[in-house]
mmCIF file of C-alpha atoms in Angstrom:
data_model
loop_
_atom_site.group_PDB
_atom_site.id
_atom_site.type_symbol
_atom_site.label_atom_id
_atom_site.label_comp_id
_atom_site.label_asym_id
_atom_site.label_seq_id
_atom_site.Cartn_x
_atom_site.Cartn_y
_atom_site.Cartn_z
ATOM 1 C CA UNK Z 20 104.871 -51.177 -226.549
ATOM 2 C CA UNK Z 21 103.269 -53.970 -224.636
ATOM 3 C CA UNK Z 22 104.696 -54.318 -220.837
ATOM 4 C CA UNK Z 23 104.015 -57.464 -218.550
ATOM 5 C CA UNK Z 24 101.729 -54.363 -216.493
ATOM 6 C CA UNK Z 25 98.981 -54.530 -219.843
ATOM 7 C CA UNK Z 26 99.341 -58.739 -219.776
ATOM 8 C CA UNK Z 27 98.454 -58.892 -215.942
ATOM 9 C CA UNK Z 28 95.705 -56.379 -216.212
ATOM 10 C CA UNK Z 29 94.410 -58.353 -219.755
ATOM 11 C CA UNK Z 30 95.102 -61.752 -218.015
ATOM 12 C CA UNK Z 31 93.716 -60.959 -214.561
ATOM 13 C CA UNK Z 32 97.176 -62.039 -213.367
ATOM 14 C CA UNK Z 33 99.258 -60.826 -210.234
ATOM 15 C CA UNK Z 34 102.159 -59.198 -212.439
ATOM 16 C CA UNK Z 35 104.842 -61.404 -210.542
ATOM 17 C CA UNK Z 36 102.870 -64.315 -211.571
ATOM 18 C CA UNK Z 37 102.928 -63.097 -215.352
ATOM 19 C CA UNK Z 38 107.091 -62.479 -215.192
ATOM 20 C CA UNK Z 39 107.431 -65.799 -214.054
ATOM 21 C CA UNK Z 40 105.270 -67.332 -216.529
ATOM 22 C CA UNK Z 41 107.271 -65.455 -219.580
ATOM 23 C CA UNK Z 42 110.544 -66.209 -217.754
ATOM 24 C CA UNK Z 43 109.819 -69.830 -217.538
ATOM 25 C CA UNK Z 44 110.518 -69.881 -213.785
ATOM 26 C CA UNK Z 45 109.070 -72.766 -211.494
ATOM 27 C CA UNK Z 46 105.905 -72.136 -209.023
ATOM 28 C CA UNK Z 47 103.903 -71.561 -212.023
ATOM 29 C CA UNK Z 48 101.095 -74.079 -213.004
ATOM 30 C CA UNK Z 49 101.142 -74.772 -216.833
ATOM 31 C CA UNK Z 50 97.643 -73.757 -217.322
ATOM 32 C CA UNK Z 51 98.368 -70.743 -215.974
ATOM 33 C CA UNK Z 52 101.417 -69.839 -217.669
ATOM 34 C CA UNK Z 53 99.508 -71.420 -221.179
ATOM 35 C CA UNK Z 54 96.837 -68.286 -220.148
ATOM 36 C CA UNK Z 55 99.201 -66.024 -219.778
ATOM 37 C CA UNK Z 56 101.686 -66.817 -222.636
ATOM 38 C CA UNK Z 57 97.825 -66.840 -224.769
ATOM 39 C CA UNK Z 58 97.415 -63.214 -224.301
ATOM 40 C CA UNK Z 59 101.348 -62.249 -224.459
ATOM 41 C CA UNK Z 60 101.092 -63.495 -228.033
ATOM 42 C CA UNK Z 61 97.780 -61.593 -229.335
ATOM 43 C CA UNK Z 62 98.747 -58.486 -227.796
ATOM 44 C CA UNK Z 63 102.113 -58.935 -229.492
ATOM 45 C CA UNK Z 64 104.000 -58.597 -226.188
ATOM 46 C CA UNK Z 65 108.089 -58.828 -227.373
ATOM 47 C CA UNK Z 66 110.456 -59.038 -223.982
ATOM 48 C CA UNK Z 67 112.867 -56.244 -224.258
ATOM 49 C CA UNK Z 68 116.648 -57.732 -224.876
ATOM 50 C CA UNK Z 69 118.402 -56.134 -222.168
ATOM 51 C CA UNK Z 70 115.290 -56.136 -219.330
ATOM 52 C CA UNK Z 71 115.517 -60.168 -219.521
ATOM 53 C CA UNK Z 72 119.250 -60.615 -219.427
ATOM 54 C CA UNK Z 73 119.012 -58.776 -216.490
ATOM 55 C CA UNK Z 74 115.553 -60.353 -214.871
ATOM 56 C CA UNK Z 75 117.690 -63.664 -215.650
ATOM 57 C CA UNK Z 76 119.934 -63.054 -212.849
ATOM 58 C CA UNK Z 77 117.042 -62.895 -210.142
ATOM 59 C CA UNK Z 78 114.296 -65.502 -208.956
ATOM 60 C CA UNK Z 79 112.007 -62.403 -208.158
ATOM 61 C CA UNK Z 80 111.304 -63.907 -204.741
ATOM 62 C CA UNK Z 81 111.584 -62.246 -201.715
ATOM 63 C CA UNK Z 82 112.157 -63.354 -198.448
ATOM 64 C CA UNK Z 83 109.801 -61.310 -195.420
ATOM 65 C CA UNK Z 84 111.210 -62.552 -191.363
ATOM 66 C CA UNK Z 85 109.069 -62.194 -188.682
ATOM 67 C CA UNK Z 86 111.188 -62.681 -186.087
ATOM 68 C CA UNK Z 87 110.045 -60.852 -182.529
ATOM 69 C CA UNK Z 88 110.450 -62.315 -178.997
ATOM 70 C CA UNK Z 89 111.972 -65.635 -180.314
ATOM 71 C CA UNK Z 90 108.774 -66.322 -182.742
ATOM 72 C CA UNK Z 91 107.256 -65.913 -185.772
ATOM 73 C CA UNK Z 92 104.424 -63.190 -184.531
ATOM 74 C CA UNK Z 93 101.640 -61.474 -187.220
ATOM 75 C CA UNK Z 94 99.660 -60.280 -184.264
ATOM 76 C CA UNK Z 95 101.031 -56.641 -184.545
ATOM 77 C CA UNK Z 96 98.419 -54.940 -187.126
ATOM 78 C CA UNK Z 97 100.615 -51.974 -187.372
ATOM 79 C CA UNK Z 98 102.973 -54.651 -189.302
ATOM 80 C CA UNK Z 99 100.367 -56.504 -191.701
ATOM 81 C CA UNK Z 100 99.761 -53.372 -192.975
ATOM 82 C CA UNK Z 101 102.943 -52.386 -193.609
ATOM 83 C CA UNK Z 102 103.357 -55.790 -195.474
ATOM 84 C CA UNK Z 103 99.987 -55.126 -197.210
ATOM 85 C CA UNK Z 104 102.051 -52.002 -198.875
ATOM 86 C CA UNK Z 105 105.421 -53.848 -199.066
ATOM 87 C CA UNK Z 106 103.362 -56.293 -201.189
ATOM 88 C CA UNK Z 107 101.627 -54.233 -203.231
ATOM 89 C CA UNK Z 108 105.004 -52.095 -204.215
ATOM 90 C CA UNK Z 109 106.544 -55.693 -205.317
ATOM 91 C CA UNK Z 110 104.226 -56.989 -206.937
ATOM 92 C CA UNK Z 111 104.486 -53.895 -209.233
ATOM 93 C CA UNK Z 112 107.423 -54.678 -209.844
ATOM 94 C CA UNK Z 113 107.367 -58.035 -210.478
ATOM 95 C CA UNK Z 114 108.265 -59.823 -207.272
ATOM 96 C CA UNK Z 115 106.750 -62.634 -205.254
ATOM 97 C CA UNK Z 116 106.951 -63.289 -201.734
ATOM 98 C CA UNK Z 117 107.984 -65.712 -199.037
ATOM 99 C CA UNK Z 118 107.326 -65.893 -195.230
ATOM 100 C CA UNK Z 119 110.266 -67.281 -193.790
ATOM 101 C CA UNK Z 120 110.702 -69.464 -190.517
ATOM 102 C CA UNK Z 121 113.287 -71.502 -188.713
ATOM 103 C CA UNK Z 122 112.489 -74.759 -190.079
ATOM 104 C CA UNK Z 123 114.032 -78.011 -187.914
ATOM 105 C CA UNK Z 124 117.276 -76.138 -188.516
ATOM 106 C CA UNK Z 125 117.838 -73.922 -185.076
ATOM 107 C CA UNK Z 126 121.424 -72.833 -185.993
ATOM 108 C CA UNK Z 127 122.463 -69.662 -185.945
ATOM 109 C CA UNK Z 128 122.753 -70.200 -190.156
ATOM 110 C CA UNK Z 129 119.061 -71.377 -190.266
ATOM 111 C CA UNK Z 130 117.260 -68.318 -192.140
ATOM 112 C CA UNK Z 131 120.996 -67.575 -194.270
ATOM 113 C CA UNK Z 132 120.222 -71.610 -195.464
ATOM 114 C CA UNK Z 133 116.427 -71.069 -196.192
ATOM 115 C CA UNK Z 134 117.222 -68.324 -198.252
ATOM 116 C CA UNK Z 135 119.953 -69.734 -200.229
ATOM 117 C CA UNK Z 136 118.194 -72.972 -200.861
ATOM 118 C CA UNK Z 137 114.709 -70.978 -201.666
ATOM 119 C CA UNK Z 138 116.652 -68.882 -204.148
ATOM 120 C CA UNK Z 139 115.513 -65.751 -202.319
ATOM 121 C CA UNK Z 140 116.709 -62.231 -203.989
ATOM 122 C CA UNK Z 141 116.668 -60.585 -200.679
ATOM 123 C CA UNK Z 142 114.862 -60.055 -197.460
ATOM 124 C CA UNK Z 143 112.608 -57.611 -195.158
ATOM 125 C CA UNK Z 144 113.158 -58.252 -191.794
ATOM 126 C CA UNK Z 145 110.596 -57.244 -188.892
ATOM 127 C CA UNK Z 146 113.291 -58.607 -186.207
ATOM 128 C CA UNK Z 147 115.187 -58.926 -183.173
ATOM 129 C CA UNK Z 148 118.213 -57.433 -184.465
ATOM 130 C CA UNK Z 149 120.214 -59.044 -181.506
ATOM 131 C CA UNK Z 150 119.566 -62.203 -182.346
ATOM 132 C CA UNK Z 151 122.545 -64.828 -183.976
ATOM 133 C CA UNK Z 152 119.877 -65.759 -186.593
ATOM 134 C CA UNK Z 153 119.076 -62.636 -187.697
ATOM 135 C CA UNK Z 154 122.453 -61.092 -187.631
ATOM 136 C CA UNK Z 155 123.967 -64.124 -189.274
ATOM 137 C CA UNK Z 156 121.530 -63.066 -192.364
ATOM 138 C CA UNK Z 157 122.425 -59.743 -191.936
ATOM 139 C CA UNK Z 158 126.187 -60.183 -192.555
ATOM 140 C CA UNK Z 159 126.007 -62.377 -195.659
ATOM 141 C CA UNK Z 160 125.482 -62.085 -199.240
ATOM 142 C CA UNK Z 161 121.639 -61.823 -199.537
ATOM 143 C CA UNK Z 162 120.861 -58.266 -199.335
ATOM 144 C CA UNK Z 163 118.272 -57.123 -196.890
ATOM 145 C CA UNK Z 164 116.645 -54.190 -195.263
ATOM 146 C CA UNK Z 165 114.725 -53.752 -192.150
ATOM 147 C CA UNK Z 166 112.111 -52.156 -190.533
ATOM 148 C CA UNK Z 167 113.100 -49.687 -187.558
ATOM 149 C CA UNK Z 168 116.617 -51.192 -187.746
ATOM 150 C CA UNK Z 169 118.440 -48.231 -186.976
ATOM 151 C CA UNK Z 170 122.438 -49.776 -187.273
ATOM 152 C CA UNK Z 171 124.796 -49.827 -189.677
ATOM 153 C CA UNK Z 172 124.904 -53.503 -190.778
ATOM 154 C CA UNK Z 173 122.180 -53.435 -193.367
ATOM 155 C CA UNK Z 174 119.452 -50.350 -194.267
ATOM 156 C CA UNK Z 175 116.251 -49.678 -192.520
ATOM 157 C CA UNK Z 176 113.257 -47.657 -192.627
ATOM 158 C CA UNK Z 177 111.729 -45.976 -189.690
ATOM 159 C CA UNK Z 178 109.273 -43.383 -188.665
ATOM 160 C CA UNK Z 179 110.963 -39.949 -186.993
ATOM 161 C CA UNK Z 180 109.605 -41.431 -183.609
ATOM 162 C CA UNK Z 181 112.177 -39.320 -181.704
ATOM 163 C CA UNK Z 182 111.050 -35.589 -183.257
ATOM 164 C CA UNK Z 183 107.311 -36.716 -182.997
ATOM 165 C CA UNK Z 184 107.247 -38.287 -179.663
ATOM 166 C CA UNK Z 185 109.059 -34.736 -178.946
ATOM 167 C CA UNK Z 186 106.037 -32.843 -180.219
ATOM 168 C CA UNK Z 187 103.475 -34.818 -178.628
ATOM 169 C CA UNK Z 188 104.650 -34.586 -175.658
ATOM 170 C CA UNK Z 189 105.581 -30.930 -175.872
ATOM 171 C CA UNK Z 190 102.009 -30.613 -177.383
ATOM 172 C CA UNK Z 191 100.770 -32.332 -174.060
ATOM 173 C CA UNK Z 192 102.307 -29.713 -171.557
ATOM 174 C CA UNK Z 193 101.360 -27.057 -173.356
ATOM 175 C CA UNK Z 194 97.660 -28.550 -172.320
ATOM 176 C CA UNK Z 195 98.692 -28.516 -168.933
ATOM 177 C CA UNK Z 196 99.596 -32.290 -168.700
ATOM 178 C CA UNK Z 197 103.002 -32.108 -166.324
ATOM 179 C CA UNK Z 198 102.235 -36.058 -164.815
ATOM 180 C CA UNK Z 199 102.877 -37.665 -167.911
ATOM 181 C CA UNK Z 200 103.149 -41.930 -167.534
ATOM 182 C CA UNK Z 201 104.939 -43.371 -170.271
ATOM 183 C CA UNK Z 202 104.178 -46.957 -171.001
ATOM 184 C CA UNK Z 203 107.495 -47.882 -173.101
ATOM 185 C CA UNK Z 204 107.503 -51.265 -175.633
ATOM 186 C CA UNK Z 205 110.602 -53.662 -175.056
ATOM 187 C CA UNK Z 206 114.616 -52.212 -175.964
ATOM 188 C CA UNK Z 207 115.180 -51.784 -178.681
ATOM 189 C CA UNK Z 208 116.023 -48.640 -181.239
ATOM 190 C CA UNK Z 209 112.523 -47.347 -181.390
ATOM 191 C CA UNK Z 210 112.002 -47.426 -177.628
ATOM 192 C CA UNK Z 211 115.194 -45.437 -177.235
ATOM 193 C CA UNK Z 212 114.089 -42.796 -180.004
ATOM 194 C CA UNK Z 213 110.726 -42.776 -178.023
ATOM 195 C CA UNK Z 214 112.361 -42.050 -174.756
ATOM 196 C CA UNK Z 215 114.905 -39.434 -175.781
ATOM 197 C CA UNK Z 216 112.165 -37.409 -177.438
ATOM 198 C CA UNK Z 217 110.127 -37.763 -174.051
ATOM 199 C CA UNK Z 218 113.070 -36.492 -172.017
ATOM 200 C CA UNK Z 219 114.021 -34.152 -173.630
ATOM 201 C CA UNK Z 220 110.368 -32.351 -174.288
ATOM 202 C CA UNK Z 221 110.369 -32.380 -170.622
ATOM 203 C CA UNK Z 222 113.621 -30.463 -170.042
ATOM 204 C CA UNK Z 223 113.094 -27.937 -173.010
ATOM 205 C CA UNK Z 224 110.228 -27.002 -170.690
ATOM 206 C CA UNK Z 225 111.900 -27.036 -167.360
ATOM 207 C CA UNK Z 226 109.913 -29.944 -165.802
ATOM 208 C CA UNK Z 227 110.744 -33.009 -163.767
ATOM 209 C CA UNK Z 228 109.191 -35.651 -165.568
ATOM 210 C CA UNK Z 229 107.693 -38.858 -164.172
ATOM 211 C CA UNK Z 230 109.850 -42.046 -164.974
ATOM 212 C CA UNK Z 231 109.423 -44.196 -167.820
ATOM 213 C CA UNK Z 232 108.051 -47.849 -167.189
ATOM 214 C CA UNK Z 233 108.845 -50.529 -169.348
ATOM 215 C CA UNK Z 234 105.454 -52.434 -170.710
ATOM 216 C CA UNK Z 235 105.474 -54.294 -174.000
ATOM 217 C CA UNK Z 236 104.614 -53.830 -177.579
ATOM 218 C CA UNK Z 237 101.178 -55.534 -178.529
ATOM 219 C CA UNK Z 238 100.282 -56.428 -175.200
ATOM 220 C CA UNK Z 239 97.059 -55.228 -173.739
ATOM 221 C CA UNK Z 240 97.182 -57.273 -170.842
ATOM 222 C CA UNK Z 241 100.216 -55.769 -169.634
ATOM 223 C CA UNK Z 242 99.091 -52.287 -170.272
ATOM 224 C CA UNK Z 243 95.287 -53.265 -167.951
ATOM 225 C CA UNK Z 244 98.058 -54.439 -165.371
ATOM 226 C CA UNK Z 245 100.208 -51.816 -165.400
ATOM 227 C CA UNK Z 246 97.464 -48.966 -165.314
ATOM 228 C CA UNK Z 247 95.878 -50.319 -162.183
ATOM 229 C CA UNK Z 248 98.878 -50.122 -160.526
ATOM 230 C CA UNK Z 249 100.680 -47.424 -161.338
ATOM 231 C CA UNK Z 250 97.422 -44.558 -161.355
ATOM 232 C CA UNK Z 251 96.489 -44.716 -158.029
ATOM 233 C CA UNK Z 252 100.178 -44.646 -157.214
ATOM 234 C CA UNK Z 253 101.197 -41.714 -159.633
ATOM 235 C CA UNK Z 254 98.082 -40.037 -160.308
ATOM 236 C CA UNK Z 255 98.928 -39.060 -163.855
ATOM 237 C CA UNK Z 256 96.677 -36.859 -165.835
ATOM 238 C CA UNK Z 257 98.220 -38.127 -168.779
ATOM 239 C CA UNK Z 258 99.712 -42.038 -170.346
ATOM 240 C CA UNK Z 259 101.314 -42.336 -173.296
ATOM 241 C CA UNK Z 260 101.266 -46.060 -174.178
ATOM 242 C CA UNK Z 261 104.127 -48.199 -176.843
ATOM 243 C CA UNK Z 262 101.033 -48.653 -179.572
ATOM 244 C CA UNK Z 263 97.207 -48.658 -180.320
ATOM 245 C CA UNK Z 264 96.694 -52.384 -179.277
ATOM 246 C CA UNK Z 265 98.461 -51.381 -175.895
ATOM 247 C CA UNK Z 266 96.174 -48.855 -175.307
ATOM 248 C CA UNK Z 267 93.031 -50.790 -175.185
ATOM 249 C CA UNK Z 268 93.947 -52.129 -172.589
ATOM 250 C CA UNK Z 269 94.750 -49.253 -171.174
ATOM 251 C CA UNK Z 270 91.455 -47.842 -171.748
ATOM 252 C CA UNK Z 271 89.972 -50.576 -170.224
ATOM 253 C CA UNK Z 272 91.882 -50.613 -166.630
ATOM 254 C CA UNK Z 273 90.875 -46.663 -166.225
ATOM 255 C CA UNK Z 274 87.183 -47.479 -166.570
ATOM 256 C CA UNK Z 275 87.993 -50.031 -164.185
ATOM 257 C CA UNK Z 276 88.908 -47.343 -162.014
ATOM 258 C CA UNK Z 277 85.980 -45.650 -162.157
ATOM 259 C CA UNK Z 278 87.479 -42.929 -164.349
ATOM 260 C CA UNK Z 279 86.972 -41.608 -167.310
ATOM 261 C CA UNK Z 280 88.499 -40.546 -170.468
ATOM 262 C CA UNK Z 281 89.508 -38.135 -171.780
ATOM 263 C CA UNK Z 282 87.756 -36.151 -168.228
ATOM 264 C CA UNK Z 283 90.070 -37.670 -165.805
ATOM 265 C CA UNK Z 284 93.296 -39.032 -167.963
ATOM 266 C CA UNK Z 285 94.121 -38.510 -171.390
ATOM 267 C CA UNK Z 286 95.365 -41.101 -173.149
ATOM 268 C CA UNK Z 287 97.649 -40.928 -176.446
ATOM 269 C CA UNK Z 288 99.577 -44.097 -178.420
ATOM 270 C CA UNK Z 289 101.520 -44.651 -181.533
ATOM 271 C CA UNK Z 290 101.347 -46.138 -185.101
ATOM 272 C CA UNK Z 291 97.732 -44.752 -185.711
ATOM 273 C CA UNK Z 292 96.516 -48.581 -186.694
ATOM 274 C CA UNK Z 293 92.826 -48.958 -187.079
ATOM 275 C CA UNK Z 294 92.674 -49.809 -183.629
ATOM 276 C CA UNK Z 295 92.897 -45.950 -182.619
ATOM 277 C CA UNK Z 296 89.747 -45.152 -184.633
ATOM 278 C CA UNK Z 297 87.900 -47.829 -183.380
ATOM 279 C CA UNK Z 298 88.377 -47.344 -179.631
ATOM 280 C CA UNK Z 299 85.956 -45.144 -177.738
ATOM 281 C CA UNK Z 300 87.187 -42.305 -177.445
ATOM 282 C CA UNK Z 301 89.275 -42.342 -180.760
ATOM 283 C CA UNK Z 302 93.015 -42.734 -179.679
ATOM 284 C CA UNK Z 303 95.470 -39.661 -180.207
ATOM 285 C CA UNK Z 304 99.228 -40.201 -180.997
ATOM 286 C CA UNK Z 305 101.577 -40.357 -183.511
ATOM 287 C CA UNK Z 306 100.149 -41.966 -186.542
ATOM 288 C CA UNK Z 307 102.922 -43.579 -188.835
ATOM 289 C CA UNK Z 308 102.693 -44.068 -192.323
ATOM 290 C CA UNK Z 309 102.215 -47.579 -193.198
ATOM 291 C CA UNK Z 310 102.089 -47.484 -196.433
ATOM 292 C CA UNK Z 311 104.519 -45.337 -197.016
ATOM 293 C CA UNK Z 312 106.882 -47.366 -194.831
ATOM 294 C CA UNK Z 313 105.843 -50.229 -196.728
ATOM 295 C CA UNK Z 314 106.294 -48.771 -200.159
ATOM 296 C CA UNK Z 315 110.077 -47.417 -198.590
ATOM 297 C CA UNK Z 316 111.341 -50.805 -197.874
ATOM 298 C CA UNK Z 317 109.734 -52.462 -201.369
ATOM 299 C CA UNK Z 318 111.610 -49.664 -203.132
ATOM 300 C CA UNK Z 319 115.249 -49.822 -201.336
ATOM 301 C CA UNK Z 320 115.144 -53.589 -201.041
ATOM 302 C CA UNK Z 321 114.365 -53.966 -205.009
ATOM 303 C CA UNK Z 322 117.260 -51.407 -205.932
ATOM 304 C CA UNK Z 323 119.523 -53.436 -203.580
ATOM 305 C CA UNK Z 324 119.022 -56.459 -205.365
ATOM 306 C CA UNK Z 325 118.659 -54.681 -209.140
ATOM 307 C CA UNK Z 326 121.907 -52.339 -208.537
ATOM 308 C CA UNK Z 327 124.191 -53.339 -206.043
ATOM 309 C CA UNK Z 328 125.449 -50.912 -203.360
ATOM 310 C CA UNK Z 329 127.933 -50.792 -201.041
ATOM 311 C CA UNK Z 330 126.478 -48.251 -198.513
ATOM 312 C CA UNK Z 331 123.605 -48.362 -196.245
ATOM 313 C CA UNK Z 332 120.835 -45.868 -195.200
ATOM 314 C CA UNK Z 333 118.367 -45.252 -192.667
ATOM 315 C CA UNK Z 334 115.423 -43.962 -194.568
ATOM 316 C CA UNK Z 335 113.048 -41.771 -192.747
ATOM 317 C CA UNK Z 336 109.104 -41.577 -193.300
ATOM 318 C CA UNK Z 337 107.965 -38.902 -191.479
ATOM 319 C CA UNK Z 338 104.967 -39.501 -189.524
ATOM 320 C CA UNK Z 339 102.335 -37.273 -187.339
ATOM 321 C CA UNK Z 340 101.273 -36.646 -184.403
ATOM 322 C CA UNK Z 341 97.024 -36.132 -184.410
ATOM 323 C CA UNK Z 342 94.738 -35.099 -181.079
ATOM 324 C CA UNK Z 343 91.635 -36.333 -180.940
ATOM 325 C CA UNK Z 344 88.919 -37.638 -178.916
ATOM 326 C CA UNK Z 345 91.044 -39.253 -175.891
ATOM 327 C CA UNK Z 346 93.858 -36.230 -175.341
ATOM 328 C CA UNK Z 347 92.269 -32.739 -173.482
ATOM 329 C CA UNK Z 348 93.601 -29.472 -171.823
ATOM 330 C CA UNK Z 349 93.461 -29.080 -168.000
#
């Protein structure tokens, strides 16, 4: 039996393209959908009865938000490539999508409006959870999911960032590393995870622990700032920083210092983006699984739409924690 997969690959068409074009839907130029239609016929392609009643239902459009500090922001890599994977997973499956903004419409309905009037089947939100906008699309009918939304409004996917900040750190002391500096991202549920897992590594081992400091996500800046201040005041022989991008900058303040590392402070990060293997030394931390992330949100926000639930869940996608180049005992 001939699937809309075979057409795309025969075609050279995205597969969302190709169920649009033998669904009729708009966004679809009529040469293309003539092309595609073409080689539907000769390979005898016949829609299956029950697939397209239901397929009739949905647009196959799907909203993504990037809404973080008050802004549309696709400067955090860790997050392209998570959309990379959410894109690919849709695709699959037959789904287009949309980047969404506020339009002229600054009203706390003005994402719930772009939705409804771009026929979107459901959103992925990379968000400020706090915000009226976002929560006012959280609470109505499109169905959504988030990424490291960790409440009970609508489902999210997340990395165990608690039980692997944990065992990095843990890791760290057991290389001798009791001054640990921990350069935290903004509040929010992931920073809280972070910081629980970093307390409490400390007292499972019975040591005081230096305090965190609040930094920011995706900000090397910050971090340069922050590191010349704080390591001639704290001496640590260790910083853990909110992400890879972070760290560079870190990096950069310690040789400012005159120090090196890993000889004089080891350094560690999260979300294992390609910016910690292109660093020098090659970052350690916890390395998250994009794709798999990615693929987790494509998955649950799809069966939302295609089967209807009432519940929600926070699904976990366990990540690692890897030592390399920048991370040594003392």
């Amino acid at each position: 039996m001939v699937t809309i997969y075979d057409i795309a690959q025969e075609s050279g068409f995205a597969v969302g393209t190709v169920s649009k074009a033998l669904n009729n839907y708009y966004g679809v130029h009529q040469e293309t959908r003539t092309k595609i239609l073409e080689v539907a016929r000769r390979m005898g392609y016949t829609p299956n009865a029950n697939a397209r009643a239901l397929k009739a239902k949905f647009s196959h459009n799907l909203g993504v938000l990037f809404y973080l500090r008050d802004s549309l922001d696709l400067s955090q890599y860790f997050f392209i490539e998570i959309l990379n994977a959410f894109k690919r997973k849709s695709e699959l499956r037959g789904y287009d999508l949309t980047l969404l903004a506020k339009g002229h419409d600054h009203g706390a309905e003005a994402f719930t409006k772009h939705c409804r009037i771009r026929q979107l089947d459901g959103v992925l939100i990379f968000g400020d959870y706090h915000s009226d906008l976002v929560n006012e699309l959280m609470g109505s009918e499109i169905p959504c999911v988030g990424f490291d939304y960790l409440g009970d409004r609508i489902s999210g996917v997340t990395s165990d960032n608690y039980e692997k900040t944990k065992e990095m750190v843990t890791t760290l002391l057991g290389m001798g590393h009791e001054r640990i500096l921990f350069l935290t991202g903004e509040d929010n549920f992931v920073t809280v995870e972070r910081m629980r897992g970093y307390t409490d590594a400390f007292r499972d081992a019975g040591i005081d622990r230096l305090s965190c400091v609040r930094a920011a996500y995706s900000d090397p800046d910050l971090s340069y700032r922050l590191t010349r201040k704080l390591v001639p005041e704290l001496k640590p022989t260790a910083i853990l920083y909110p992400d890879d991008f972070s760290a560079t900058g870190g990096l950069n303040a310690i040789r400012s210092l005159g120090l090196s590392v890993p000889e004089d402070i080891s350094v560690a990060s999260f979300d294992g983006s390609v910016f910690s293997d292109i660093t020098s030394p090659k970052l350690s931390g916890v390395r998250q699984d994009a794709a798999g992330i990615g693929s987790a949100l494509a998955n649950k926000l799809i069966s939302l739409i295609e089967t209807p639930q009432k519940e929600n869940e926070l699904i976990t996608v366990p990540a690692h924690v890897r030592f390399t180049e920048s991370c040594r005992a003392i």
